[in-house]
Short mmCIF file of C-alpha atoms in Angstrom, two decimals:
data_model
loop_
_atom_site.label_atom_id
_atom_site.label_comp_id
_atom_site.label_asym_id
_atom_site.label_seq_id
_atom_site.Cartn_x
_atom_site.Cartn_y
_atom_site.Cartn_z
CA UNK A 1 88.89 -31.74 28.48
CA UNK A 2 91.68 -29.24 27.76
CA UNK A 3 92.82 -28.70 31.37
CA UNK A 4 94.60 -25.36 31.68
CA UNK A 5 94.97 -23.29 28.53
CA UNK A 6 97.17 -20.22 28.24
CA UNK A 7 97.06 -17.65 25.46
CA UNK A 8 99.15 -16.44 23.79
CA UNK A 9 101.99 -18.99 23.66
CA UNK A 10 104.60 -16.42 22.58
CA UNK A 11 104.70 -12.64 22.53
CA UNK A 12 107.26 -9.92 21.93
CA UNK A 13 106.58 -6.48 23.38
CA UNK A 14 108.35 -3.16 23.39
CA UNK A 15 109.17 -1.47 26.67
CA UNK A 16 106.18 0.48 27.93
CA UNK A 17 103.54 -1.52 26.08
CA UNK A 18 100.76 -3.24 27.97
CA UNK A 19 99.24 -6.64 27.44
CA UNK A 20 97.02 -9.27 29.04
CA UNK A 21 97.74 -12.96 29.38
CA UNK A 22 94.71 -15.24 29.57
CA UNK A 23 94.43 -18.44 31.54
CA UNK A 24 91.38 -20.66 31.21
CA UNK A 25 90.64 -23.91 33.05
CA UNK A 26 87.79 -26.34 32.45
CA UNK A 27 88.19 -28.42 35.63
CA UNK A 28 85.97 -26.28 37.86
CA UNK A 29 88.93 -25.48 40.08
CA UNK A 30 88.58 -22.83 42.78
CA UNK A 31 92.24 -21.85 43.03
CA UNK A 32 94.24 -20.30 40.22
CA UNK A 33 97.83 -19.03 40.17
CA UNK A 34 100.22 -17.07 38.01
CA UNK A 35 103.97 -17.81 38.19
CA UNK A 36 107.01 -16.59 36.37
CA UNK A 37 110.11 -18.68 35.76
CA UNK A 38 113.42 -17.17 34.75
CA UNK A 39 116.37 -19.16 33.36
CA UNK A 40 117.96 -21.34 36.01
CA UNK A 41 115.48 -20.23 38.64
CA UNK A 42 112.48 -21.75 40.28
CA UNK A 43 108.87 -20.73 39.98
CA UNK A 44 107.95 -17.46 41.65
CA UNK A 45 104.32 -16.72 42.48
CA UNK A 46 103.04 -13.42 41.09
CA UNK A 47 99.37 -13.43 42.11
CA UNK A 48 96.77 -16.01 42.95
CA UNK A 49 93.03 -16.38 43.44
CA UNK A 50 91.09 -18.54 45.88
CA UNK A 51 87.80 -18.16 44.03
CA UNK A 52 85.78 -16.08 41.60
CA UNK A 53 86.10 -12.39 42.34
CA UNK A 54 89.13 -12.78 44.62
CA UNK A 55 92.81 -12.05 44.06
CA UNK A 56 95.86 -11.93 46.31
CA UNK A 57 99.51 -10.95 45.97
CA UNK A 58 102.24 -13.51 45.74
CA UNK A 59 105.98 -13.19 46.04
CA UNK A 60 106.62 -10.86 43.07
CA UNK A 61 103.44 -8.86 42.34
CA UNK A 62 104.92 -5.49 41.36
CA UNK A 63 104.23 -4.44 37.78
CA UNK A 64 101.37 -6.93 37.36
CA UNK A 65 97.63 -6.86 37.90
CA UNK A 66 95.14 -9.72 37.82
CA UNK A 67 91.42 -10.27 37.60
CA UNK A 68 89.16 -13.28 38.18
CA UNK A 69 85.75 -12.18 36.96
CA UNK A 70 84.75 -15.72 36.00
CA UNK A 71 85.68 -18.87 37.86
CA UNK A 72 87.27 -20.46 34.82
CA UNK A 73 89.41 -17.48 33.79
CA UNK A 74 92.35 -15.75 35.42
CA UNK A 75 93.89 -12.78 33.62
CA UNK A 76 97.38 -11.39 34.16
CA UNK A 77 98.05 -7.84 33.01
CA UNK A 78 101.31 -6.05 32.47
CA UNK A 79 100.64 -2.35 32.88
CA UNK A 80 103.88 -0.99 31.37
CA UNK A 81 106.18 -3.76 30.23
CA UNK A 82 109.83 -3.64 31.27
CA UNK A 83 112.76 -5.80 30.07
CA UNK A 84 112.96 -7.30 33.59
CA UNK A 85 109.58 -8.90 32.92
CA UNK A 86 111.00 -11.05 30.12
CA UNK A 87 110.22 -14.53 31.35
CA UNK A 88 108.14 -17.65 30.92
CA UNK A 89 104.75 -17.27 32.59
CA UNK A 90 102.86 -20.29 33.87
CA UNK A 91 99.27 -20.43 35.00
CA UNK A 92 98.07 -23.20 37.30
CA UNK A 93 94.86 -24.26 38.99
CA UNK A 94 93.83 -26.60 41.76
CA UNK A 95 90.66 -27.84 43.49
CA UNK A 96 91.76 -26.64 46.86
CA UNK A 97 94.67 -25.36 48.83
CA UNK A 98 96.00 -28.82 49.66
CA UNK A 99 95.47 -30.27 46.22
CA UNK A 100 98.11 -30.52 43.49
CA UNK A 101 98.27 -27.80 40.88
CA UNK A 102 97.73 -28.38 37.18
CA UNK A 103 99.78 -26.17 34.89
CA UNK A 104 99.25 -24.64 31.49
CA UNK A 105 102.04 -24.99 28.97
CA UNK A 106 103.31 -21.45 29.46
CA UNK A 107 103.60 -18.11 27.72
CA UNK A 108 107.04 -17.04 26.57
CA UNK A 109 107.22 -13.26 26.80
CA UNK A 110 110.10 -11.11 25.57
CA UNK A 111 110.26 -7.39 26.21
CA UNK A 112 112.68 -5.38 24.15
CA UNK B 1 117.07 -19.45 54.67
CA UNK B 2 114.86 -20.31 51.69
CA UNK B 3 111.48 -21.75 52.55
CA UNK B 4 112.03 -24.87 50.42
CA UNK B 5 115.55 -26.02 49.62
CA UNK B 6 116.70 -28.85 47.39
CA UNK B 7 119.95 -30.58 46.51
CA UNK B 8 121.73 -28.19 44.12
CA UNK B 9 122.54 -30.83 41.51
CA UNK B 10 122.92 -31.55 38.70
CA UNK B 11 122.81 -35.29 39.11
CA UNK B 12 124.33 -37.31 36.27
CA UNK B 13 123.66 -41.03 36.64
CA UNK B 14 123.91 -44.08 34.36
CA UNK B 15 120.82 -45.93 33.21
CA UNK B 16 119.65 -48.40 35.80
CA UNK B 17 121.04 -46.46 38.73
CA UNK B 18 119.12 -45.51 41.85
CA UNK B 19 119.05 -41.81 42.63
CA UNK B 20 117.72 -39.95 45.65
CA UNK B 21 116.63 -36.33 45.87
CA UNK B 22 116.37 -34.46 49.13
CA UNK B 23 114.28 -31.45 50.06
CA UNK B 24 113.87 -29.49 53.28
CA UNK B 25 111.15 -27.02 54.20
CA UNK B 26 111.32 -24.30 56.82
CA UNK B 27 107.70 -24.00 57.96
CA UNK B 28 106.96 -26.82 60.39
CA UNK B 29 103.21 -26.23 59.98
CA UNK B 30 103.27 -27.12 56.26
CA UNK B 31 100.46 -29.51 55.38
CA UNK B 32 100.79 -30.50 51.73
CA UNK B 33 103.79 -31.90 49.91
CA UNK B 34 104.37 -32.85 46.31
CA UNK B 35 107.03 -33.75 43.79
CA UNK B 36 106.76 -32.38 40.26
CA UNK B 37 108.94 -32.98 37.24
CA UNK B 38 109.70 -30.34 34.67
CA UNK B 39 111.17 -31.10 31.27
CA UNK B 40 113.24 -28.43 29.55
CA UNK B 41 111.08 -25.48 28.51
CA UNK B 42 107.90 -27.32 29.50
CA UNK B 43 105.37 -26.90 32.27
CA UNK B 44 105.77 -28.67 35.63
CA UNK B 45 103.79 -31.89 35.90
CA UNK B 46 102.75 -33.62 39.07
CA UNK B 47 104.85 -36.69 39.75
CA UNK B 48 103.38 -37.68 43.08
CA UNK B 49 101.88 -36.41 46.27
CA UNK B 50 103.80 -37.11 49.47
CA UNK B 51 102.00 -38.54 52.47
CA UNK B 52 103.14 -39.00 56.05
CA UNK B 53 103.09 -42.76 55.60
CA UNK B 54 105.22 -42.54 52.49
CA UNK B 55 104.05 -43.65 49.09
CA UNK B 56 105.29 -45.58 46.11
CA UNK B 57 104.38 -45.45 42.44
CA UNK B 58 106.27 -47.97 40.37
CA UNK B 59 109.94 -47.01 40.40
CA UNK B 60 109.30 -43.87 42.44
CA UNK B 61 109.12 -43.67 46.23
CA UNK B 62 108.44 -40.52 48.24
CA UNK B 63 109.00 -40.12 51.97
CA UNK B 64 108.07 -37.39 54.43
CA UNK B 65 109.79 -36.83 57.75
CA UNK B 66 107.88 -34.15 59.62
CA UNK B 67 110.21 -34.13 62.61
CA UNK B 68 113.17 -33.25 60.40
CA UNK B 69 111.08 -31.23 57.92
CA UNK B 70 112.48 -33.33 55.13
CA UNK B 71 111.04 -34.82 51.95
CA UNK B 72 112.76 -37.32 49.72
CA UNK B 73 112.24 -38.86 46.30
CA UNK B 74 113.87 -42.13 45.30
CA UNK B 75 114.01 -43.24 41.68
CA UNK B 76 115.00 -46.84 41.07
CA UNK B 77 116.23 -48.33 37.79
CA UNK B 78 116.65 -44.91 36.15
CA UNK B 79 115.52 -44.54 32.54
CA UNK B 80 116.70 -42.05 29.94
CA UNK B 81 113.18 -40.62 30.05
CA UNK B 82 113.64 -39.71 33.72
CA UNK B 83 115.98 -36.88 32.69
CA UNK B 84 114.28 -33.71 33.91
CA UNK B 85 114.27 -31.22 36.74
CA UNK B 86 112.51 -32.39 39.90
CA UNK B 87 110.67 -29.79 41.97
CA UNK B 88 109.78 -30.22 45.62
CA UNK B 89 106.68 -28.39 46.93
CA UNK B 90 105.48 -27.61 50.44
CA UNK B 91 102.21 -25.86 51.20
CA UNK B 92 100.28 -24.34 54.06
CA UNK B 93 96.79 -22.92 53.49
CA UNK B 94 97.00 -20.75 50.36
CA UNK B 95 100.76 -20.50 50.47
CA UNK B 96 102.43 -23.05 48.22
CA UNK B 97 106.19 -22.86 47.81
CA UNK B 98 108.13 -24.53 45.02
CA UNK B 99 111.76 -25.41 45.55
CA UNK B 100 114.35 -24.38 42.97
CA UNK B 101 114.56 -27.89 41.54
CA UNK B 102 117.25 -30.50 41.06
CA UNK B 103 118.33 -31.44 37.56
CA UNK B 104 118.75 -35.11 36.65
CA UNK B 105 120.47 -36.43 33.56
CA UNK B 106 120.35 -40.17 32.97
CA UNK B 107 123.22 -41.23 30.75
CA UNK B 108 123.17 -44.26 28.41
#
């Protein structure tokens, strides 16, 4: 039982490149979330999903797209990477809206 | 006003001390409350859920005061391993808000 798995763990991109971050959970959770965390700051919600085929915007959605084609996977895409998107990205999942979230161990993304 | 606010910290305490963290939330309709801990450069991990009746898990006690929109976390007999950032969370429906965190360093 791996819990929440994020790939890749580290990535360096050049400005303007695109990439996709993958989050996979094996706990049959309905809800999945993508956050970013910048140095000295709290978690900020980018997008989330309340079930397969659904997505919704969070606090800082601009520059990102997401898809939830399968219940266990939640993909985060950067369309045209910018240095301001350098951050640590965390994926999380939960059974329901009032249940605690379980986090992956993060993706450290640097954009030059 | 931020939706979830926490003591700014950092807290530096000696081993064995008791330390209390405070958190306030702005939405009176919030229904779910949690405390997480986050070690440096690691993912947040659930420490405990917070219930209206209060709850205790070993050295950790969490309290919820709905009237004051206030959540607290008490750590007794602090250990070096308690050094981390503690995140307060308040949620309503699909909106879950994490506080900025309070850093704790337990000193030998």
